[in-house]
Short mmCIF file of C-alpha atoms in Angstrom, two decimals:
data_model
loop_
_atom_site.label_atom_id
_atom_site.label_comp_id
_atom_site.label_asym_id
_atom_site.label_seq_id
_atom_site.Cartn_x
_atom_site.Cartn_y
_atom_site.Cartn_z
CA UNK A 22 -11.60 22.22 -12.93
CA UNK A 23 -9.15 19.35 -13.40
CA UNK A 24 -7.24 18.51 -10.24
CA UNK A 25 -3.62 17.41 -10.67
CA UNK A 26 -2.41 18.30 -7.17
CA UNK A 27 -2.94 14.94 -5.50
CA UNK A 28 0.60 14.79 -4.08
CA UNK A 29 -0.46 17.63 -1.78
CA UNK A 30 -3.95 16.31 -0.97
CA UNK A 31 -6.38 14.17 -2.91
CA UNK A 32 -9.44 16.33 -3.38
CA UNK A 33 -11.77 13.74 -4.92
CA UNK A 34 -12.57 11.04 -2.37
CA UNK A 35 -14.49 7.78 -2.76
CA UNK A 36 -18.11 8.31 -1.64
CA UNK A 37 -17.69 5.88 1.25
CA UNK A 38 -15.02 8.12 2.80
CA UNK A 39 -17.39 11.07 2.90
CA UNK A 40 -20.15 8.87 4.27
CA UNK A 41 -17.91 7.46 7.00
CA UNK A 42 -16.89 10.93 8.19
CA UNK A 43 -20.47 12.22 8.20
CA UNK A 44 -21.69 9.18 10.16
CA UNK A 45 -18.83 9.55 12.63
CA UNK A 46 -19.60 13.23 13.17
CA UNK A 47 -23.18 12.31 13.93
CA UNK A 48 -22.49 9.41 16.28
CA UNK A 49 -19.02 9.38 17.85
CA UNK A 50 -18.17 10.39 21.38
CA UNK A 51 -14.63 10.58 22.68
CA UNK A 52 -12.34 7.69 21.75
CA UNK A 53 -11.56 5.73 24.91
CA UNK A 54 -13.32 8.29 27.07
CA UNK A 55 -16.41 6.47 28.28
CA UNK A 56 -18.36 3.22 28.50
CA UNK A 57 -21.46 4.55 26.75
CA UNK A 58 -22.35 3.65 23.21
CA UNK A 59 -21.08 6.84 21.58
CA UNK A 60 -17.60 6.40 23.07
CA UNK A 61 -17.45 2.65 22.52
CA UNK A 62 -18.43 2.96 18.86
CA UNK A 63 -15.67 5.54 18.37
CA UNK A 64 -13.16 3.29 20.09
CA UNK A 65 -14.15 0.30 17.98
CA UNK A 66 -13.85 2.34 14.78
CA UNK A 67 -10.34 3.45 15.74
CA UNK A 68 -9.33 -0.12 16.57
CA UNK A 69 -10.65 -1.34 13.22
CA UNK A 70 -8.71 1.46 11.53
CA UNK A 71 -5.53 0.31 13.28
CA UNK A 72 -6.14 -3.18 11.94
CA UNK A 73 -6.66 -1.79 8.43
CA UNK A 74 -3.40 0.18 8.57
CA UNK A 75 -1.56 -2.87 9.91
CA UNK A 76 -2.86 -4.94 6.98
CA UNK A 77 -1.92 -2.26 4.48
CA UNK A 78 1.68 -1.96 5.64
CA UNK A 79 2.24 -5.46 6.99
CA UNK A 80 2.76 -4.10 10.50
CA UNK A 81 3.20 -6.71 13.27
CA UNK A 82 -0.17 -5.91 14.86
CA UNK A 83 -2.77 -3.20 15.30
CA UNK A 84 -1.10 -2.29 18.60
CA UNK A 85 2.02 -1.23 16.68
CA UNK A 86 0.08 1.47 14.79
CA UNK A 87 0.08 4.89 16.48
CA UNK A 88 -2.13 7.57 14.95
CA UNK A 89 -0.79 11.06 14.36
CA UNK A 90 -2.12 14.15 12.61
CA UNK A 91 -0.04 13.48 9.48
CA UNK A 92 3.28 12.07 8.28
CA UNK A 93 5.08 15.19 9.54
CA UNK A 94 4.05 14.52 13.12
CA UNK A 95 4.88 10.82 12.74
CA UNK A 96 8.38 11.68 11.49
CA UNK A 97 8.85 14.10 14.36
CA UNK A 98 7.81 11.42 16.86
CA UNK A 99 10.27 8.89 15.45
CA UNK A 100 13.23 11.21 14.91
CA UNK A 101 12.93 13.02 18.25
CA UNK A 102 12.62 9.70 20.05
CA UNK A 103 15.43 7.84 18.32
CA UNK A 104 18.07 10.46 17.50
CA UNK A 105 19.43 11.80 20.77
CA UNK A 106 22.49 14.00 21.44
CA UNK A 107 25.64 12.07 20.59
CA UNK A 108 23.81 9.72 18.20
CA UNK A 109 23.92 9.79 14.42
CA UNK A 110 21.31 9.88 11.67
CA UNK A 111 21.61 9.69 7.89
CA UNK A 112 19.17 10.74 5.19
CA UNK A 113 19.26 11.81 1.54
CA UNK A 114 18.77 15.09 -0.27
CA UNK A 115 15.52 13.67 -1.64
CA UNK A 116 13.96 14.24 1.78
CA UNK A 117 11.09 16.62 2.46
CA UNK A 118 11.37 19.27 5.17
CA UNK A 119 9.28 16.95 7.34
CA UNK A 120 12.46 14.87 7.59
CA UNK A 121 15.08 17.58 7.25
CA UNK A 122 13.85 20.01 9.88
CA UNK A 123 13.50 17.43 12.68
CA UNK A 124 17.01 16.25 11.80
CA UNK A 125 18.37 19.80 11.80
CA UNK A 126 16.83 20.27 15.24
CA UNK A 127 18.42 17.03 16.44
CA UNK A 128 21.75 18.27 15.09
CA UNK A 129 21.36 21.58 16.94
CA UNK A 130 20.77 19.54 20.11
CA UNK A 131 24.01 17.59 19.69
CA UNK A 132 23.26 14.77 17.26
CA UNK A 133 25.39 14.02 14.20
CA UNK A 134 23.47 14.24 10.90
CA UNK A 135 24.76 13.37 7.41
CA UNK A 136 22.82 13.96 4.20
CA UNK A 137 23.62 12.01 1.05
CA UNK A 138 23.43 14.21 -2.08
CA UNK A 139 21.29 13.11 -5.01
CA UNK A 140 22.36 13.36 -8.63
CA UNK A 141 20.99 16.02 -11.03
CA UNK A 142 18.66 13.34 -12.40
CA UNK A 143 17.31 12.75 -8.85
CA UNK A 144 18.91 9.29 -8.55
CA UNK A 145 20.66 7.96 -5.44
CA UNK A 146 24.14 6.43 -5.32
CA UNK A 147 23.62 3.43 -3.04
CA UNK A 148 27.34 2.71 -2.80
CA UNK A 149 27.85 6.23 -1.44
CA UNK A 150 24.98 5.63 0.99
CA UNK A 151 26.65 2.47 2.24
CA UNK A 152 29.89 4.39 2.76
CA UNK A 153 28.02 6.91 4.93
CA UNK A 154 26.56 4.08 7.00
CA UNK A 155 29.97 2.61 7.79
CA UNK A 156 30.23 5.07 10.66
CA UNK A 157 28.06 4.09 13.67
CA UNK A 158 24.51 5.20 12.85
CA UNK A 159 21.33 5.02 14.90
CA UNK A 160 18.80 5.83 12.18
CA UNK A 161 18.55 5.98 8.39
CA UNK A 162 15.56 8.08 7.32
CA UNK A 163 14.63 7.12 3.76
CA UNK A 164 12.09 8.88 1.57
CA UNK A 165 10.31 6.16 -0.39
CA UNK A 166 9.54 8.53 -3.26
CA UNK A 167 10.52 12.12 -3.99
CA UNK A 168 7.60 14.47 -3.58
CA UNK A 169 9.13 16.63 -6.31
CA UNK A 170 9.93 14.18 -9.12
CA UNK A 171 7.96 11.11 -8.05
CA UNK A 172 11.07 8.92 -8.27
CA UNK A 173 10.60 5.76 -6.18
CA UNK A 174 13.74 4.61 -4.41
CA UNK A 175 14.87 1.08 -3.64
CA UNK A 176 13.65 0.83 -0.07
CA UNK A 177 14.56 -2.85 0.28
CA UNK A 178 18.15 -2.10 -0.64
CA UNK A 179 18.19 0.74 1.88
CA UNK A 180 16.83 -1.60 4.52
CA UNK A 181 19.58 -4.11 3.83
CA UNK A 182 22.25 -1.41 4.01
CA UNK A 183 20.88 0.02 7.24
CA UNK A 184 20.61 -3.33 9.00
CA UNK A 185 24.01 -4.47 7.76
CA UNK A 186 25.51 -1.52 9.62
CA UNK A 187 23.37 -1.74 12.75
CA UNK A 188 20.99 1.12 11.96
CA UNK A 189 17.22 1.29 12.08
CA UNK A 190 15.29 2.32 8.97
CA UNK A 191 12.50 4.91 9.08
CA UNK A 192 10.51 5.17 5.83
CA UNK A 193 8.74 8.36 4.82
CA UNK A 194 5.84 6.88 2.85
CA UNK A 195 3.87 10.11 2.44
CA UNK A 196 3.86 9.85 -1.37
CA UNK A 197 3.69 6.08 -1.77
CA UNK A 198 1.14 4.88 0.78
CA UNK A 199 -1.78 3.68 -1.31
CA UNK A 200 0.14 3.70 -4.61
CA UNK A 201 3.30 1.63 -4.10
CA UNK A 202 3.05 -1.55 -1.98
CA UNK A 203 4.98 -1.62 1.30
CA UNK A 204 5.18 -4.61 3.62
CA UNK A 205 7.07 -4.19 6.85
CA UNK A 206 7.35 -7.91 7.40
CA UNK A 207 8.65 -9.08 4.04
CA UNK A 208 10.75 -5.96 3.48
CA UNK A 209 12.13 -5.83 7.01
CA UNK A 210 11.12 -2.22 7.64
CA UNK A 211 11.53 -0.88 11.18
CA UNK A 212 9.27 2.18 11.05
CA UNK A 213 6.86 3.60 8.48
CA UNK A 214 5.47 7.14 8.66
CA UNK A 215 2.37 7.74 6.55
CA UNK A 216 -0.26 10.36 5.93
CA UNK A 217 -3.93 9.78 5.28
CA UNK A 218 -4.90 12.72 3.09
CA UNK A 219 -3.00 11.79 -0.06
CA UNK A 220 -3.33 8.43 -1.84
CA UNK A 221 -5.13 6.75 1.07
CA UNK A 222 -8.07 9.07 0.29
CA UNK A 223 -8.59 9.99 3.94
CA UNK A 224 -9.31 13.41 5.45
CA UNK A 225 -6.63 15.92 6.33
CA UNK A 226 -5.37 15.60 9.90
CA UNK A 227 -4.87 11.82 9.70
CA UNK A 228 -1.73 9.72 9.52
CA UNK A 229 0.48 7.68 11.76
CA UNK A 230 3.58 5.71 12.59
CA UNK A 231 3.87 1.94 12.24
CA UNK A 232 6.51 0.54 14.58
CA UNK A 233 8.17 -2.81 14.04
CA UNK A 234 8.34 -5.47 16.73
CA UNK A 235 11.30 -4.91 19.03
CA UNK A 236 11.65 -1.24 18.06
CA UNK A 237 10.94 1.02 21.01
CA UNK A 238 10.25 4.70 20.34
CA UNK A 239 10.27 6.89 23.47
CA UNK A 240 7.25 9.06 24.27
CA UNK A 241 6.97 12.28 22.29
CA UNK A 242 3.76 13.78 23.68
CA UNK A 243 2.27 13.16 27.11
CA UNK A 244 -1.12 13.93 28.56
CA UNK A 245 -4.54 12.38 28.59
CA UNK A 246 -4.66 8.77 27.47
CA UNK A 247 -7.93 7.43 28.80
CA UNK A 248 -6.05 4.75 30.77
CA UNK A 249 -3.83 4.71 33.89
CA UNK A 250 -5.01 8.20 34.77
CA UNK A 251 -3.56 8.07 38.30
CA UNK A 252 -0.03 7.45 37.08
CA UNK A 253 2.31 10.42 36.88
CA UNK A 254 3.93 9.02 33.74
CA UNK A 255 2.22 8.60 30.41
CA UNK A 256 1.50 4.92 29.59
CA UNK A 257 4.44 2.95 28.19
CA UNK A 258 2.40 0.40 26.24
CA UNK A 259 1.78 0.76 22.50
CA UNK A 260 -0.02 2.44 20.90
CA UNK A 261 -0.93 4.76 23.79
CA UNK A 262 2.76 5.49 24.36
CA UNK A 263 2.87 7.57 21.18
CA UNK A 264 -0.61 9.09 21.42
CA UNK A 265 -1.89 11.75 23.81
CA UNK A 266 -5.20 13.56 23.93
CA UNK A 267 -8.44 12.69 22.19
CA UNK A 268 -7.80 11.11 18.81
CA UNK A 269 -9.34 12.42 15.60
CA UNK A 270 -11.93 9.66 15.53
CA UNK A 271 -13.97 11.32 12.80
CA UNK A 272 -10.98 11.62 10.49
CA UNK A 273 -9.71 8.14 11.34
CA UNK A 274 -13.09 6.70 10.38
CA UNK A 275 -12.66 8.35 6.98
CA UNK A 276 -9.12 7.02 6.70
CA UNK A 277 -10.35 3.50 7.40
CA UNK A 278 -12.97 3.89 4.68
CA UNK A 279 -10.27 5.04 2.25
CA UNK A 280 -8.18 1.96 3.00
CA UNK A 281 -11.25 -0.24 2.64
CA UNK A 282 -11.81 1.29 -0.80
CA UNK A 283 -8.22 0.49 -1.78
CA UNK A 284 -8.63 -3.08 -0.53
CA UNK A 285 -11.84 -3.46 -2.53
CA UNK A 286 -10.39 -2.06 -5.77
CA UNK A 287 -6.99 -3.66 -5.23
CA UNK A 288 -3.71 -1.85 -4.65
CA UNK A 289 -2.18 -3.43 -7.76
CA UNK A 290 -5.05 -2.14 -9.88
CA UNK A 291 -4.68 1.35 -8.39
CA UNK A 292 -0.93 1.32 -9.03
CA UNK A 293 -1.39 0.12 -12.62
CA UNK A 294 -3.94 2.79 -13.45
CA UNK A 295 -1.92 5.56 -11.81
CA UNK A 296 1.20 4.45 -13.69
CA UNK A 297 -0.70 4.51 -16.98
CA UNK A 298 -1.77 8.12 -16.37
CA UNK A 299 1.78 9.14 -15.48
CA UNK A 300 3.27 7.32 -18.46
CA UNK A 301 0.90 8.93 -20.93
CA UNK A 302 1.33 12.41 -19.47
CA UNK A 303 5.12 12.18 -19.36
CA UNK A 304 5.32 10.88 -22.93
CA UNK A 305 3.06 13.66 -24.17
CA UNK A 306 4.83 16.39 -22.20
CA UNK A 307 8.19 15.37 -23.66
CA UNK A 308 6.83 16.22 -27.11
CA UNK A 309 6.00 19.80 -26.16
CA UNK A 310 8.60 22.37 -27.16
CA UNK A 311 10.44 23.92 -24.23
CA UNK A 312 9.28 21.39 -21.63
CA UNK A 313 11.92 19.76 -19.46
CA UNK A 314 10.92 16.74 -17.36
CA UNK A 315 12.70 16.48 -14.00
CA UNK A 316 13.97 13.20 -12.57
CA UNK A 317 12.63 9.90 -13.78
CA UNK A 318 15.84 7.87 -13.45
CA UNK A 319 15.20 6.04 -10.17
CA UNK A 320 15.48 2.25 -10.06
CA UNK A 321 11.85 1.65 -9.19
CA UNK A 322 10.07 4.08 -11.52
CA UNK A 323 7.72 6.87 -10.50
CA UNK A 324 4.74 7.17 -8.22
CA UNK A 325 1.93 9.45 -9.44
CA UNK A 326 4.07 12.55 -10.03
CA UNK A 327 5.60 14.30 -13.03
CA UNK A 328 7.52 17.54 -12.42
CA UNK A 329 8.56 19.84 -15.23
CA UNK A 330 9.60 23.30 -16.27
CA UNK A 331 9.04 25.35 -19.43
CA UNK A 332 12.22 27.00 -20.64
CA UNK A 333 13.51 29.36 -17.99
CA UNK A 334 10.05 30.60 -17.06
CA UNK A 335 9.25 30.77 -13.36
CA UNK A 336 7.19 27.74 -12.37
CA UNK A 337 4.60 29.95 -10.66
CA UNK A 338 3.89 31.72 -13.96
CA UNK A 339 3.25 28.42 -15.74
CA UNK A 340 1.11 27.00 -12.92
CA UNK A 341 -0.94 30.19 -12.65
CA UNK A 342 -1.61 30.22 -16.40
CA UNK A 343 -2.68 26.57 -16.37
CA UNK A 344 -5.20 27.39 -13.66
CA UNK A 345 -6.44 30.74 -14.94
CA UNK A 346 -6.81 29.78 -18.60
CA UNK A 347 -7.66 26.08 -18.43
CA UNK A 348 -8.76 25.25 -14.87
CA UNK A 349 -5.80 22.87 -14.41
CA UNK A 350 -4.69 22.61 -10.78
CA UNK A 351 -0.97 21.96 -10.26
CA UNK A 352 1.58 22.96 -7.66
CA UNK A 353 4.53 25.23 -8.37
CA UNK A 354 7.53 26.23 -6.28
CA UNK A 355 9.90 24.41 -3.96
CA UNK A 356 7.50 21.74 -2.62
CA UNK A 357 9.20 21.86 0.83
CA UNK A 358 12.15 19.95 -0.65
CA UNK A 359 15.02 22.46 -0.93
CA UNK A 360 17.88 19.99 -1.30
CA UNK A 361 16.17 18.20 -4.17
CA UNK A 362 15.74 21.48 -6.02
CA UNK A 363 19.37 22.29 -5.34
CA UNK A 364 20.35 19.00 -6.96
CA UNK A 365 18.04 19.56 -9.94
CA UNK A 366 19.32 23.10 -10.47
CA UNK A 367 15.83 24.57 -9.95
CA UNK A 368 16.36 26.58 -6.76
CA UNK A 369 15.29 29.83 -8.44
CA UNK A 370 12.76 28.49 -10.93
CA UNK A 371 11.06 25.86 -8.81
CA UNK A 372 9.03 23.26 -10.69
CA UNK A 373 5.50 22.66 -11.90
CA UNK A 374 4.27 19.43 -10.34
CA UNK A 375 1.48 17.42 -11.93
CA UNK A 376 0.36 14.69 -9.54
CA UNK A 377 -2.23 12.10 -10.45
CA UNK A 378 -4.75 10.06 -8.54
CA UNK A 379 -6.33 6.72 -9.32
CA UNK A 380 -9.55 8.76 -9.63
CA UNK A 381 -8.19 10.93 -12.46
CA UNK A 382 -9.03 9.88 -16.02
CA UNK A 383 -7.11 9.57 -19.28
CA UNK A 384 -9.38 12.23 -20.79
CA UNK A 385 -8.23 14.62 -18.06
CA UNK A 386 -4.62 13.79 -18.86
CA UNK A 387 -5.22 14.63 -22.53
CA UNK A 388 -6.81 17.95 -21.54
CA UNK A 389 -3.83 18.62 -19.29
CA UNK A 390 -1.41 18.00 -22.14
CA UNK A 391 -3.38 20.30 -24.45
CA UNK A 392 -3.36 23.03 -21.79
CA UNK A 393 0.37 22.59 -21.16
CA UNK A 394 1.16 22.88 -24.87
CA UNK A 395 -0.84 26.11 -25.14
CA UNK A 396 0.66 27.62 -22.00
CA UNK A 397 4.19 26.59 -22.97
CA UNK A 398 3.86 28.26 -26.36
CA UNK A 399 2.50 31.45 -24.80
CA UNK A 400 5.02 31.81 -21.98
CA UNK A 401 7.98 31.00 -24.23
CA UNK A 402 6.76 33.66 -26.66
CA UNK A 403 6.53 36.17 -23.81
CA UNK A 404 10.00 35.15 -22.62
CA UNK A 405 11.43 35.68 -26.09
CA UNK A 406 9.84 39.12 -26.34
CA UNK A 407 11.23 40.09 -22.96
CA UNK A 408 14.71 39.04 -24.07
CA UNK A 409 14.64 41.23 -27.21
#
């Protein structure tokens, strides 16, 4: 099996991630739920993970990192807290349903929501975005990279536009965390939502929200916090304000190990290697008859994703053949990004998404290209027969 579905979840993890989770399962008590060694060791591991996340994203401090179950929950926390009835939010059609659905809910509750279309090549018109922001806006939610095409958008320009018009910027970094550098301090980012199970090499069920200094997000969940238990209200201090219940200490330990791996290898080295895999695959795929590459025109290049279609063949047929005949794992369909597919003209066909990890190899890419060429020839032949 060759795994090219890393934009959904990285399957291959560095050995230290597995080791960290196993050790945590064997030794952790409840995080912040006792003064015995098992609880204290869990609490220390979570604190060290907060520090690692803060370093990775240039967050103001570990206290400004709230852990969530994934980027989806983090986006829900931020959007529900900051976009109230009568307020306004803006996003783009590149957004995932993790952004769109919380915004649709806010709209149903009385908020004003505008969505900037994207071009058929997946690019964004920043002048049109600025025009949208000229009306009073509370929050701009910006996807750092499309989870369909891998196009990386100019997040610094979006930050400048948002702040120039008095809006906060929330970055969906689900696809770029661990592949494309982000620094909240130097880039002026207000909030960053991230997930642990993709390019940070952590377990599923990990992620979080980094909150800039001076940005106050109201409580989303309330309940047990391990502190101020006699108070009727959930604690107001960060990070407890945005966390309730026992944290996933075991998963967070694995997430911290994934970040430590990235720090050891070097984020620049990871990005360079991932880009080389993408560049070779895209160049090779463009030479295959019937293959159409989607997107690829964004200002800042691609993250580790190449999406394509073969003729007019349903993407699920192509993806299934790649898996059944060659053991190539890809993802077909809508990728939870309906507005992007609408812009690309692939609402009915979907797309076959190849997504690469730093842990993939160039030999695997070559095997993937060989498999794609064989499948493309076969499905186009079948399509031609069906049309006779």
